[in-house]
mmCIF file of C-alpha atoms in Angstrom:
data_model
loop_
_atom_site.group_PDB
_atom_site.id
_atom_site.type_symbol
_atom_site.label_atom_id
_atom_site.label_comp_id
_atom_site.label_asym_id
_atom_site.label_seq_id
_atom_site.Cartn_x
_atom_site.Cartn_y
_atom_site.Cartn_z
ATOM 1 C CA MET Q 1 -21.367 9.653 10.250
ATOM 2 C CA ASP Q 2 -18.348 11.610 9.035
ATOM 3 C CA ASP Q 3 -19.401 12.938 5.598
ATOM 4 C CA ASN Q 4 -15.757 13.299 4.554
ATOM 5 C CA ARG Q 5 -15.289 9.579 5.093
ATOM 6 C CA LEU Q 6 -17.451 8.878 2.017
ATOM 7 C CA GLY Q 7 -15.975 11.619 -0.127
ATOM 8 C CA VAL Q 8 -14.115 11.245 -3.422
ATOM 9 C CA TRP Q 9 -11.364 13.707 -4.329
ATOM 10 C CA THR Q 10 -9.245 14.235 -7.445
ATOM 11 C CA PHE Q 11 -5.617 15.220 -7.838
ATOM 12 C CA GLU Q 12 -3.086 15.211 -10.669
ATOM 13 C CA ARG Q 13 -0.087 12.898 -10.772
ATOM 14 C CA ASP Q 14 2.235 12.211 -13.697
ATOM 15 C CA GLY Q 15 -0.146 13.789 -16.212
ATOM 16 C CA GLU Q 16 -3.257 11.960 -15.013
ATOM 17 C CA GLN Q 17 -6.291 13.148 -13.056
ATOM 18 C CA ILE Q 18 -6.731 10.564 -10.298
ATOM 19 C CA ALA Q 19 -9.822 9.935 -8.191
ATOM 20 C CA TRP Q 20 -9.141 8.998 -4.600
ATOM 21 C CA GLY Q 21 -11.246 7.814 -1.681
ATOM 22 C CA ARG Q 22 -10.478 6.941 1.905
ATOM 23 C CA PRO Q 23 -9.027 3.391 2.245
ATOM 24 C CA GLY Q 24 -11.485 0.880 3.647
ATOM 25 C CA VAL Q 25 -14.565 2.707 2.329
ATOM 26 C CA THR Q 26 -16.470 0.863 -0.410
ATOM 27 C CA ASP Q 27 -18.507 2.228 -3.293
ATOM 28 C CA GLU Q 28 -21.437 0.240 -1.926
ATOM 29 C CA GLU Q 29 -21.306 2.429 1.193
ATOM 30 C CA ARG Q 30 -21.111 5.586 -0.893
ATOM 31 C CA ALA Q 31 -24.016 4.557 -3.116
ATOM 32 C CA ALA Q 32 -26.180 3.597 -0.141
ATOM 33 C CA ALA Q 33 -25.653 7.085 1.277
ATOM 34 C CA GLY Q 34 -26.429 8.722 -2.065
ATOM 35 C CA ARG Q 35 -22.826 9.811 -2.542
ATOM 36 C CA GLU Q 36 -20.761 9.872 -5.707
ATOM 37 C CA THR Q 37 -18.819 6.631 -6.142
ATOM 38 C CA LEU Q 38 -15.131 6.240 -6.846
ATOM 39 C CA ALA Q 39 -15.901 4.136 -9.931
ATOM 40 C CA ALA Q 40 -18.194 6.840 -11.339
ATOM 41 C CA VAL Q 41 -15.592 9.572 -10.912
ATOM 42 C CA ARG Q 42 -12.904 7.417 -12.513
ATOM 43 C CA ALA Q 43 -15.186 6.691 -15.463
ATOM 44 C CA ALA Q 44 -15.931 10.397 -15.894
ATOM 45 C CA LEU Q 45 -12.216 11.214 -15.961
ATOM 46 C CA LEU Q 46 -11.248 8.439 -18.382
ATOM 47 C CA ALA Q 47 -11.876 10.154 -21.739
ATOM 48 C CA GLU Q 48 -9.884 13.275 -20.857
ATOM 49 C CA ASN Q 49 -7.110 11.221 -19.275
ATOM 50 C CA ARG Q 50 -6.823 9.047 -22.380
ATOM 51 C CA SER Q 51 -6.765 12.069 -24.660
ATOM 52 C CA ARG Q 52 -3.910 13.667 -22.734
ATOM 53 C CA ALA Q 53 -2.037 10.370 -22.501
ATOM 54 C CA ALA Q 54 -2.422 9.731 -26.247
ATOM 55 C CA LEU Q 55 -0.774 13.075 -27.004
ATOM 56 C CA ALA Q 56 1.983 12.259 -24.523
ATOM 57 C CA MET Q 57 2.618 8.914 -26.243
ATOM 58 C CA GLU Q 58 3.643 10.792 -29.397
ATOM 59 C CA ALA Q 59 6.048 13.168 -27.654
ATOM 60 C CA ALA Q 60 9.225 13.014 -25.620
ATOM 61 C CA LEU Q 61 9.150 13.589 -21.892
ATOM 62 C CA PRO Q 62 8.961 17.301 -21.063
ATOM 63 C CA GLU Q 63 12.092 18.830 -19.599
ATOM 64 C CA GLY Q 64 12.193 18.293 -15.859
ATOM 65 C CA GLN Q 65 9.606 15.494 -15.848
ATOM 66 C CA ASP Q 66 10.792 11.911 -15.293
ATOM 67 C CA VAL Q 67 7.529 9.963 -15.478
ATOM 68 C CA LEU Q 68 4.345 10.543 -17.502
ATOM 69 C CA ARG Q 69 1.187 8.560 -18.245
ATOM 70 C CA VAL Q 70 0.843 7.623 -21.939
ATOM 71 C CA TRP Q 71 -1.752 5.642 -23.894
ATOM 72 C CA ALA Q 72 -2.435 4.030 -27.256
ATOM 73 C CA SER Q 73 -5.393 1.919 -28.327
ATOM 74 C CA ARG Q 74 -4.510 -1.783 -28.421
ATOM 75 C CA ASP Q 75 -6.024 -4.920 -29.896
ATOM 76 C CA PRO Q 76 -7.319 -7.112 -27.039
ATOM 77 C CA ARG Q 77 -6.115 -10.206 -28.914
ATOM 78 C CA ASP Q 78 -2.529 -8.961 -28.806
ATOM 79 C CA LEU Q 79 -2.843 -8.186 -25.109
ATOM 80 C CA ARG Q 80 -4.207 -11.649 -24.311
ATOM 81 C CA ALA Q 81 -1.273 -13.150 -26.170
ATOM 82 C CA ARG Q 82 1.043 -10.993 -24.082
ATOM 83 C CA LEU Q 83 -0.505 -12.381 -20.886
ATOM 84 C CA GLY Q 84 0.030 -15.949 -22.056
ATOM 85 C CA GLY Q 85 -2.650 -17.236 -19.691
ATOM 86 C CA GLU Q 86 -1.341 -15.304 -16.674
ATOM 87 C CA ARG Q 87 -3.178 -12.579 -14.772
ATOM 88 C CA LEU Q 88 -0.353 -10.002 -14.846
ATOM 89 C CA ALA Q 89 2.241 -8.963 -17.410
ATOM 90 C CA VAL Q 90 4.804 -6.156 -17.098
ATOM 91 C CA TRP Q 91 7.082 -5.324 -20.021
ATOM 92 C CA ALA Q 92 8.943 -2.428 -21.646
ATOM 93 C CA GLU Q 93 8.927 -0.979 -25.148
ATOM 94 C CA GLY Q 94 11.628 1.649 -25.432
ATOM 95 C CA ASP Q 95 11.163 4.060 -22.545
ATOM 96 C CA VAL Q 96 7.555 2.998 -21.867
ATOM 97 C CA LEU Q 97 6.652 0.478 -19.179
ATOM 98 C CA HIS Q 98 3.385 -1.410 -19.672
ATOM 99 C CA VAL Q 99 1.280 -3.082 -16.972
ATOM 100 C CA LEU Q 100 -1.545 -5.436 -17.995
ATOM 101 C CA TRP Q 101 -3.997 -7.225 -15.692
ATOM 102 C CA ARG Q 102 -6.719 -9.802 -16.333
ATOM 103 C CA GLY Q 103 -9.563 -9.769 -13.818
ATOM 104 C CA GLU Q 104 -13.323 -9.956 -13.985
ATOM 105 C CA ASP Q 105 -13.901 -7.982 -10.768
ATOM 106 C CA GLY Q 106 -12.686 -4.577 -11.863
ATOM 107 C CA PRO Q 107 -9.284 -2.907 -11.739
ATOM 108 C CA PRO Q 108 -6.891 -3.884 -8.953
ATOM 109 C CA ASN Q 109 -4.999 -1.437 -6.773
ATOM 110 C CA VAL Q 110 -1.350 -1.040 -7.764
ATOM 111 C CA GLY Q 111 1.268 0.001 -5.216
ATOM 112 C CA GLY Q 112 5.034 0.051 -4.904
ATOM 113 C CA GLY Q 113 7.505 1.834 -7.134
ATOM 114 C CA LEU Q 114 4.778 2.991 -9.543
ATOM 115 C CA GLN Q 115 1.136 3.403 -8.576
ATOM 116 C CA PRO Q 116 -0.847 3.898 -11.797
ATOM 117 C CA VAL Q 117 -4.615 3.581 -11.978
ATOM 118 C CA LEU Q 118 -5.347 0.765 -14.430
ATOM 119 C CA TRP Q 119 -7.725 1.768 -17.222
ATOM 120 C CA PRO Q 120 -10.180 -0.577 -18.973
ATOM 121 C CA VAL Q 121 -9.253 -1.973 -22.382
ATOM 122 C CA ASP Q 122 -11.941 -1.223 -24.969
ATOM 123 C CA GLY Q 123 -13.680 -4.386 -26.132
ATOM 124 C CA ALA Q 124 -12.283 -6.501 -23.281
ATOM 125 C CA PRO Q 125 -14.184 -6.047 -19.990
ATOM 126 C CA ASP Q 126 -11.733 -8.280 -18.118
ATOM 127 C CA LEU Q 127 -8.533 -6.474 -19.197
ATOM 128 C CA TRP Q 128 -6.989 -3.452 -17.460
ATOM 129 C CA GLU Q 129 -3.846 -1.584 -18.456
ATOM 130 C CA ALA Q 130 -1.434 1.241 -17.750
ATOM 131 C CA SER Q 131 1.462 2.617 -19.779
ATOM 132 C CA VAL Q 132 4.016 4.997 -18.293
ATOM 133 C CA ARG Q 133 6.980 6.723 -19.949
ATOM 134 C CA VAL Q 134 9.983 6.714 -17.612
ATOM 135 C CA ARG Q 135 13.200 8.655 -18.036
ATOM 136 C CA GLY Q 136 16.131 6.255 -17.699
ATOM 137 C CA LEU Q 137 13.868 3.189 -17.738
ATOM 138 C CA ASP Q 138 16.706 0.887 -18.795
ATOM 139 C CA GLU Q 139 18.460 1.721 -15.485
ATOM 140 C CA ALA Q 140 15.349 1.425 -13.313
ATOM 141 C CA VAL Q 141 14.211 -1.170 -10.820
ATOM 142 C CA ILE Q 142 10.466 -0.983 -10.178
ATOM 143 C CA GLU Q 143 8.564 -3.238 -7.806
ATOM 144 C CA LEU Q 144 4.789 -3.451 -8.261
ATOM 145 C CA HIS Q 145 2.241 -4.873 -5.825
ATOM 146 C CA VAL Q 146 -1.078 -5.673 -7.490
ATOM 147 C CA VAL Q 147 -3.993 -6.145 -5.093
ATOM 148 C CA PRO Q 148 -7.350 -7.234 -6.560
ATOM 149 C CA GLU Q 149 -10.438 -5.489 -5.212
ATOM 150 C CA ARG Q 150 -11.995 -8.910 -4.708
ATOM 151 C CA PRO Q 151 -9.165 -11.458 -4.498
ATOM 152 C CA SER Q 152 -9.603 -14.543 -6.619
ATOM 153 C CA HIS Q 153 -8.396 -17.942 -5.482
ATOM 154 C CA ARG Q 154 -7.570 -19.152 -8.972
ATOM 155 C CA ASP Q 155 -4.244 -19.386 -10.762
ATOM 156 C CA HIS Q 156 -1.875 -19.038 -7.793
ATOM 157 C CA ARG Q 157 1.258 -20.358 -9.448
ATOM 158 C CA ASN Q 158 4.526 -19.095 -8.009
ATOM 159 C CA HIS Q 159 7.055 -17.951 -10.595
ATOM 160 C CA GLY Q 160 9.904 -17.105 -8.248
ATOM 161 C CA GLU Q 161 10.862 -14.249 -6.007
ATOM 162 C CA HIS Q 162 11.034 -11.601 -8.702
ATOM 163 C CA GLY Q 163 8.711 -13.052 -11.318
ATOM 164 C CA ASP Q 164 9.059 -14.873 -14.620
ATOM 165 C CA HIS Q 165 10.979 -12.812 -17.167
ATOM 166 C CA GLY Q 166 10.286 -14.745 -20.343
ATOM 167 C CA LYS Q 167 9.427 -13.458 -23.793
ATOM 168 C CA HIS Q 168 6.136 -12.012 -22.528
ATOM 169 C CA GLY Q 169 7.775 -10.062 -19.682
ATOM 170 C CA HIS Q 170 7.399 -10.345 -15.931
ATOM 171 C CA HIS Q 171 4.387 -12.229 -14.591
ATOM 172 C CA GLY Q 172 5.048 -11.999 -10.869
ATOM 173 C CA GLU Q 173 4.880 -13.962 -7.666
ATOM 174 C CA HIS Q 174 1.318 -14.993 -6.817
ATOM 175 C CA ARG Q 175 0.075 -15.257 -3.241
ATOM 176 C CA ALA Q 176 -2.773 -17.419 -2.049
ATOM 177 C CA ASP Q 177 -4.938 -14.324 -1.457
ATOM 178 C CA GLY Q 178 -4.634 -13.208 -5.084
ATOM 179 C CA HIS Q 179 -2.010 -10.506 -4.523
ATOM 180 C CA VAL Q 180 0.781 -10.447 -7.103
ATOM 181 C CA THR Q 181 4.240 -8.881 -6.707
ATOM 182 C CA VAL Q 182 6.638 -8.328 -9.579
ATOM 183 C CA ARG Q 183 10.024 -6.620 -9.717
ATOM 184 C CA TRP Q 184 10.884 -5.197 -13.122
ATOM 185 C CA ARG Q 185 14.582 -4.597 -13.715
ATOM 186 C CA GLY Q 186 15.979 -2.635 -16.625
ATOM 187 C CA PRO Q 187 18.872 -4.128 -18.599
ATOM 188 C CA ARG Q 188 21.294 -1.467 -17.286
ATOM 189 C CA ALA Q 189 19.977 -1.343 -13.711
ATOM 190 C CA PRO Q 190 22.513 -1.595 -10.877
ATOM 191 C CA SER Q 191 23.028 -5.073 -9.479
ATOM 192 C CA PRO Q 192 21.230 -5.725 -6.196
ATOM 193 C CA ALA Q 193 23.184 -5.754 -2.966
ATOM 194 C CA PRO Q 194 24.076 -9.313 -1.931
ATOM 195 C CA GLY Q 195 21.713 -11.000 0.493
ATOM 196 C CA PRO Q 196 22.497 -14.128 2.521
ATOM 197 C CA ALA Q 197 20.325 -17.211 2.457
ATOM 198 C CA GLU Q 198 20.194 -16.842 6.222
ATOM 199 C CA VAL Q 199 21.062 -13.989 8.574
ATOM 200 C CA THR Q 200 23.653 -15.189 11.106
ATOM 201 C CA GLY Q 201 23.530 -12.181 13.404
ATOM 202 C CA VAL Q 202 21.100 -11.859 16.291
ATOM 203 C CA VAL Q 203 17.527 -10.857 15.409
ATOM 204 C CA GLU Q 204 15.253 -10.647 18.448
ATOM 205 C CA ARG Q 205 11.743 -9.341 18.980
ATOM 206 C CA HIS Q 206 10.850 -7.738 22.317
ATOM 207 C CA GLU Q 207 7.930 -5.822 23.768
ATOM 208 C CA LEU Q 208 7.991 -2.599 25.778
ATOM 209 C CA ARG Q 209 5.061 -0.637 27.219
ATOM 210 C CA PHE Q 210 3.914 2.558 25.523
ATOM 211 C CA LEU Q 211 0.812 4.398 26.732
ATOM 212 C CA GLY Q 212 -0.350 1.293 28.532
ATOM 213 C CA GLU Q 213 -0.033 -1.012 25.515
ATOM 214 C CA ALA Q 214 2.604 -3.441 24.283
ATOM 215 C CA ARG Q 215 4.806 -2.053 21.512
ATOM 216 C CA GLY Q 216 7.078 -4.337 19.523
ATOM 217 C CA VAL Q 217 10.812 -3.648 19.281
ATOM 218 C CA THR Q 218 12.980 -5.771 16.977
ATOM 219 C CA VAL Q 219 16.766 -5.682 17.385
ATOM 220 C CA TYR Q 220 19.498 -6.769 14.968
ATOM 221 C CA ARG Q 221 23.136 -7.165 16.030
ATOM 222 C CA PRO Q 222 25.697 -8.387 13.468
ATOM 223 C CA PRO Q 223 27.717 -11.552 14.125
ATOM 224 C CA GLY Q 224 31.108 -11.397 15.812
ATOM 225 C CA ALA Q 225 30.835 -7.810 17.024
ATOM 226 C CA ALA Q 226 32.028 -7.342 20.608
ATOM 227 C CA GLY Q 227 31.531 -4.535 23.096
ATOM 228 C CA PRO Q 228 29.091 -1.621 22.985
ATOM 229 C CA LEU Q 229 28.251 -0.676 19.388
ATOM 230 C CA PRO Q 230 26.897 2.526 17.829
ATOM 231 C CA GLY Q 231 23.111 2.486 17.769
ATOM 232 C CA CYS Q 232 20.581 3.205 15.037
ATOM 233 C CA VAL Q 233 16.915 3.419 16.007
ATOM 234 C CA MET Q 234 14.499 2.885 13.144
ATOM 235 C CA ALA Q 235 10.834 3.574 12.584
ATOM 236 C CA ASP Q 236 8.677 0.708 11.257
ATOM 237 C CA GLY Q 237 10.865 -1.699 13.189
ATOM 238 C CA GLN Q 238 8.777 -4.698 12.182
ATOM 239 C CA PHE Q 239 10.797 -4.676 8.944
ATOM 240 C CA VAL Q 240 14.184 -5.077 10.669
ATOM 241 C CA PRO Q 241 14.440 -8.831 9.838
ATOM 242 C CA ALA Q 242 14.080 -8.058 6.121
ATOM 243 C CA LEU Q 243 16.527 -5.139 6.251
ATOM 244 C CA ALA Q 244 19.100 -7.307 8.032
ATOM 245 C CA ARG Q 245 19.437 -9.325 4.817
ATOM 246 C CA THR Q 246 21.177 -6.443 3.028
ATOM 247 C CA LEU Q 247 22.772 -4.846 6.094
ATOM 248 C CA GLU Q 248 24.613 -7.954 7.275
ATOM 249 C CA PRO Q 249 26.646 -8.526 4.066
ATOM 250 C CA ALA Q 250 27.650 -4.847 4.107
ATOM 251 C CA VAL Q 251 28.898 -5.153 7.696
ATOM 252 C CA LEU Q 252 30.745 -8.421 7.053
ATOM 253 C CA ALA Q 253 32.400 -6.930 3.953
ATOM 254 C CA GLY Q 254 33.637 -3.968 5.989
ATOM 255 C CA ASP Q 255 31.548 -1.442 4.048
ATOM 256 C CA VAL Q 256 29.475 -0.560 7.131
ATOM 257 C CA PRO Q 257 30.997 -0.522 10.643
ATOM 258 C CA PRO Q 258 29.273 -2.859 13.129
ATOM 259 C CA PHE Q 259 26.242 -1.289 14.822
ATOM 260 C CA VAL Q 260 23.055 -2.232 16.665
ATOM 261 C CA LEU Q 261 19.766 -1.687 14.818
ATOM 262 C CA VAL Q 262 16.809 -1.092 17.140
ATOM 263 C CA GLY Q 263 13.504 -1.080 15.288
ATOM 264 C CA VAL Q 264 10.446 0.333 17.049
ATOM 265 C CA HIS Q 265 7.309 -1.106 15.479
ATOM 266 C CA CYS Q 266 4.733 1.329 14.153
ATOM 267 C CA ALA Q 267 1.277 1.713 15.664
ATOM 268 C CA SER Q 268 -0.971 -1.281 14.904
ATOM 269 C CA GLY Q 269 2.066 -3.262 13.796
ATOM 270 C CA THR Q 270 1.498 -3.067 10.041
ATOM 271 C CA GLY Q 271 1.160 0.676 9.494
ATOM 272 C CA GLY Q 272 -2.605 0.517 9.065
ATOM 273 C CA ALA Q 273 -5.193 2.963 10.345
ATOM 274 C CA ASP Q 274 -7.332 2.577 13.433
ATOM 275 C CA GLU Q 275 -10.836 3.937 13.998
ATOM 276 C CA THR Q 276 -9.448 7.443 14.602
ATOM 277 C CA GLY Q 277 -7.494 7.587 11.346
ATOM 278 C CA ASP Q 278 -3.875 6.923 10.430
ATOM 279 C CA ALA Q 279 -2.357 5.710 13.701
ATOM 280 C CA ARG Q 280 1.100 5.389 12.177
ATOM 281 C CA GLY Q 281 1.004 8.900 10.748
ATOM 282 C CA ARG Q 282 -0.085 10.387 14.069
ATOM 283 C CA GLU Q 283 3.150 9.159 15.655
ATOM 284 C CA TYR Q 284 5.473 9.795 12.721
ATOM 285 C CA ILE Q 285 4.358 13.111 11.181
ATOM 286 C CA PRO Q 286 5.037 16.004 13.592
ATOM 287 C CA SER Q 287 2.125 18.140 12.360
ATOM 288 C CA SER Q 288 -0.450 15.321 12.237
ATOM 289 C CA ASP Q 289 -1.005 14.992 16.002
ATOM 290 C CA PRO Q 290 1.670 16.974 17.905
ATOM 291 C CA PRO Q 291 0.878 15.538 21.377
ATOM 292 C CA ARG Q 292 0.973 11.968 20.057
ATOM 293 C CA PHE Q 293 4.204 12.640 18.140
ATOM 294 C CA ALA Q 294 5.779 14.125 21.275
ATOM 295 C CA ALA Q 295 4.682 11.184 23.427
ATOM 296 C CA HIS Q 296 6.104 8.686 20.947
ATOM 297 C CA LEU Q 297 9.364 10.638 20.635
ATOM 298 C CA ALA Q 298 9.731 10.683 24.430
ATOM 299 C CA PHE Q 299 9.063 6.940 24.534
ATOM 300 C CA VAL Q 300 11.847 6.270 22.023
ATOM 301 C CA ALA Q 301 14.378 8.758 23.415
ATOM 302 C CA ASP Q 302 13.805 8.132 27.116
ATOM 303 C CA THR Q 303 12.684 4.501 27.302
ATOM 304 C CA VAL Q 304 13.725 2.528 24.219
ATOM 305 C CA LEU Q 305 17.279 3.850 23.964
ATOM 306 C CA GLY Q 306 18.002 3.320 27.659
ATOM 307 C CA TRP Q 307 16.633 -0.209 27.419
ATOM 308 C CA ALA Q 308 18.807 -0.864 24.336
ATOM 309 C CA ARG Q 309 21.949 0.277 26.157
ATOM 310 C CA GLU Q 310 21.224 -2.041 29.079
ATOM 311 C CA THR Q 311 20.098 -5.139 27.171
ATOM 312 C CA CYS Q 312 21.329 -4.977 23.563
ATOM 313 C CA GLY Q 313 24.918 -3.759 23.843
ATOM 314 C CA ALA Q 314 24.276 -0.336 22.334
ATOM 315 C CA ALA Q 315 26.731 2.438 23.113
ATOM 316 C CA ALA Q 316 25.596 5.397 25.196
ATOM 317 C CA GLY Q 317 25.203 7.539 22.099
ATOM 318 C CA PRO Q 318 24.805 9.642 20.118
ATOM 319 C CA TRP Q 319 22.225 7.728 18.082
ATOM 320 C CA ILE Q 320 21.236 7.578 14.431
ATOM 321 C CA ALA Q 321 17.513 8.065 13.718
ATOM 322 C CA ALA Q 322 16.359 6.276 10.563
ATOM 323 C CA GLY Q 323 13.159 5.760 8.640
ATOM 324 C CA VAL Q 324 11.444 5.489 5.275
ATOM 325 C CA SER Q 325 8.402 7.402 3.998
ATOM 326 C CA ASN Q 326 6.507 8.729 7.040
ATOM 327 C CA GLY Q 327 9.167 7.005 9.133
ATOM 328 C CA ALA Q 328 11.686 9.364 7.521
ATOM 329 C CA ASP Q 329 9.497 12.257 8.670
ATOM 330 C CA TRP Q 330 9.778 10.867 12.178
ATOM 331 C CA ALA Q 331 13.575 10.533 11.980
ATOM 332 C CA LEU Q 332 13.987 14.112 10.738
ATOM 333 C CA GLY Q 333 11.514 15.503 13.256
ATOM 334 C CA ALA Q 334 13.164 13.598 16.099
ATOM 335 C CA ALA Q 335 16.665 14.819 15.223
ATOM 336 C CA CYS Q 336 15.567 18.444 14.828
ATOM 337 C CA ARG Q 337 13.819 18.374 18.217
ATOM 338 C CA ARG Q 338 16.358 16.257 20.092
ATOM 339 C CA PRO Q 339 19.755 16.797 18.463
ATOM 340 C CA ASP Q 340 21.281 16.011 21.845
ATOM 341 C CA VAL Q 341 20.119 12.407 21.371
ATOM 342 C CA PHE Q 342 19.926 11.926 17.593
ATOM 343 C CA ARG Q 343 23.037 13.401 15.996
ATOM 344 C CA LYS Q 344 22.690 11.647 12.651
ATOM 345 C CA VAL Q 345 19.749 10.801 10.363
ATOM 346 C CA ALA Q 346 19.024 8.367 7.539
ATOM 347 C CA ALA Q 347 15.833 9.576 5.821
ATOM 348 C CA LEU Q 348 14.644 7.755 2.697
ATOM 349 C CA SER Q 349 11.620 9.075 0.782
ATOM 350 C CA PRO Q 350 10.402 11.573 3.402
ATOM 351 C CA GLY Q 351 6.754 12.474 2.883
ATOM 352 C CA SER Q 352 6.671 15.975 4.382
ATOM 353 C CA PRO Q 353 8.921 18.931 3.513
ATOM 354 C CA PRO Q 354 10.377 21.204 6.184
ATOM 355 C CA SER Q 355 7.788 23.855 7.011
ATOM 356 C CA GLN Q 356 8.352 27.332 8.418
ATOM 357 C CA ASP Q 357 5.494 26.926 10.877
ATOM 358 C CA ASP Q 358 6.747 23.555 12.125
ATOM 359 C CA PRO Q 359 8.950 23.560 15.250
ATOM 360 C CA SER Q 360 11.446 21.290 13.496
ATOM 361 C CA ALA Q 361 12.129 23.966 10.870
ATOM 362 C CA ALA Q 362 13.097 26.606 13.424
ATOM 363 C CA GLY Q 363 14.774 24.271 15.889
ATOM 364 C CA GLY Q 364 17.955 22.259 15.904
ATOM 365 C CA ALA Q 365 19.534 20.054 13.286
ATOM 366 C CA PRO Q 366 21.531 16.824 13.206
ATOM 367 C CA ALA Q 367 25.251 16.972 12.561
ATOM 368 C CA ARG Q 368 25.067 14.557 9.627
ATOM 369 C CA CYS Q 369 22.202 13.425 7.391
ATOM 370 C CA TYR Q 370 21.698 11.054 4.467
ATOM 371 C CA LEU Q 371 18.652 11.859 2.317
ATOM 372 C CA GLY Q 372 17.394 9.909 -0.667
ATOM 373 C CA ALA Q 373 14.338 9.447 -2.873
ATOM 374 C CA GLY Q 374 13.349 7.958 -6.216
ATOM 375 C CA THR Q 375 12.840 9.859 -9.448
ATOM 376 C CA LEU Q 376 9.367 8.301 -9.822
ATOM 377 C CA GLU Q 377 7.968 9.478 -6.459
ATOM 378 C CA SER Q 378 7.648 13.169 -7.225
ATOM 379 C CA GLY Q 379 6.280 14.496 -3.917
ATOM 380 C CA PHE Q 380 8.730 12.508 -1.789
ATOM 381 C CA ARG Q 381 11.554 13.490 -4.111
ATOM 382 C CA GLU Q 382 10.739 17.172 -3.660
ATOM 383 C CA SER Q 383 10.572 16.749 0.114
ATOM 384 C CA ALA Q 384 14.003 15.105 0.188
ATOM 385 C CA ARG Q 385 15.456 17.923 -1.911
ATOM 386 C CA ASP Q 386 13.883 20.569 0.325
ATOM 387 C CA TRP Q 387 15.232 18.876 3.456
ATOM 388 C CA ALA Q 388 18.719 18.680 1.927
ATOM 389 C CA VAL Q 389 18.698 22.433 1.286
ATOM 390 C CA ALA Q 390 17.221 23.286 4.693
ATOM 391 C CA LEU Q 391 19.601 21.130 6.714
ATOM 392 C CA SER Q 392 22.648 22.232 4.729
ATOM 393 C CA GLY Q 393 21.659 25.789 5.565
ATOM 394 C CA ARG Q 394 21.718 24.908 9.260
ATOM 395 C CA GLY Q 395 25.265 23.552 9.094
ATOM 396 C CA CYS Q 396 24.416 19.865 8.732
ATOM 397 C CA ALA Q 397 26.717 17.691 6.602
ATOM 398 C CA VAL Q 398 24.230 16.337 4.031
ATOM 399 C CA ARG Q 399 24.562 13.609 1.431
ATOM 400 C CA HIS Q 400 21.574 13.616 -0.934
ATOM 401 C CA GLU Q 401 21.085 10.936 -3.600
ATOM 402 C CA GLU Q 402 18.366 9.752 -5.977
ATOM 403 C CA TRP Q 403 17.600 6.452 -7.689
ATOM 404 C CA ILE Q 404 15.641 5.578 -10.832
ATOM 405 C CA GLY Q 405 12.707 3.998 -9.079
ATOM 406 C CA GLY Q 406 9.818 4.888 -6.849
ATOM 407 C CA HIS Q 407 8.334 4.535 -3.375
ATOM 408 C CA ASP Q 408 9.702 1.071 -3.100
ATOM 409 C CA ALA Q 409 10.900 -1.226 -0.296
ATOM 410 C CA TYR Q 410 13.466 -2.699 -2.696
ATOM 411 C CA TRP Q 411 15.267 0.629 -3.025
ATOM 412 C CA TRP Q 412 15.072 1.358 0.690
ATOM 413 C CA SER Q 413 16.785 -1.954 1.430
ATOM 414 C CA GLN Q 414 19.472 -1.114 -1.144
ATOM 415 C CA ARG Q 415 20.152 2.434 0.058
ATOM 416 C CA LEU Q 416 20.066 1.917 3.835
ATOM 417 C CA PRO Q 417 23.543 0.269 3.885
ATOM 418 C CA VAL Q 418 24.871 3.202 1.831
ATOM 419 C CA ALA Q 419 23.305 5.660 4.259
ATOM 420 C CA LEU Q 420 24.759 3.936 7.314
ATOM 421 C CA ALA Q 421 28.208 3.698 5.727
ATOM 422 C CA PHE Q 422 28.126 7.498 5.312
ATOM 423 C CA LEU Q 423 26.759 8.166 8.794
ATOM 424 C CA LEU Q 424 29.093 5.767 10.625
ATOM 425 C CA ALA Q 425 32.249 6.734 8.732
#
């Protein structure tokens, strides 16, 4: 057995020491092997984390820091009143965002725009909380995905797409498997891009062969557009139908010129890992598995794009490479290695900075690049800034922007039309 598979590591994020273990590995497995458990490490870190967060609660955000964990002792009775019988509540007090969860099976995992570890509430074994000070919180949009460790099948009321925003705050959209999603919007946050009730353009799913296996490709073409159109090829193409909801209004309004979006699905379809590790990362991050990255890049450049020209009405080129998170790493790596094919890039929240020992750092560069990241996703934000500097230094026309939010599909859907308007201008 791989000993590292059962390991627990710690790192610091936003003023908090965080314990981390490999996804899919349980504490039961660790305990059976005599290894330290994730729960034990988190418990050992709690007192120091609370002490630091209590001091931070009494002070302003340090210069240059946009998000910081804070804490104050709370009366469980007040917190239960805040929940109002729900499992999740999200609300703001000044520049502090609070997240509160009720669950008997331990703390849930929190993902999305903020990813705090929920701490236990003293005197209430079923309550878990996090408080985070955010610079510019009144202008923020933050989507949270709360995933119970052991999903309950109770209390699955649906409070609407973005949650119930009554006097107790947001309570979220509940799924049948116990997952809850809530989108918190500050009172001065920008209005969302319009989205149609139904996309009227063409959205089609196809399959091509890659390394002997079927690989999904989803294509979007806006309504009423004739003739060959500029092409944009996007990583994580399984999300093209959702992205079309904000792209189509931008095209119809004339903000974005008509184009064909060709989305190549990631390995395993959902971005998950296979038995060898992170299958998606192996194809998207140049340094993760260089032969696999190169094979995937050749598949896209030599097979997918030719197929799209013949069957989807895409122009001969040059193409835009686009992606979010690790998919942004792929788009940047593809354009730096094959600038003859990918002349423009839309990279949102790239996970890896340009590296001097990476071929992409010493190689070519796209002619035009849009880079963006949220103020609450510090590592991705730094990577986007580093890429903006590096590509500008290689003669690329760069537009670099930031939003008050995090590693969040909401923001990616909002910024992709802006990126394409810049790249297709």
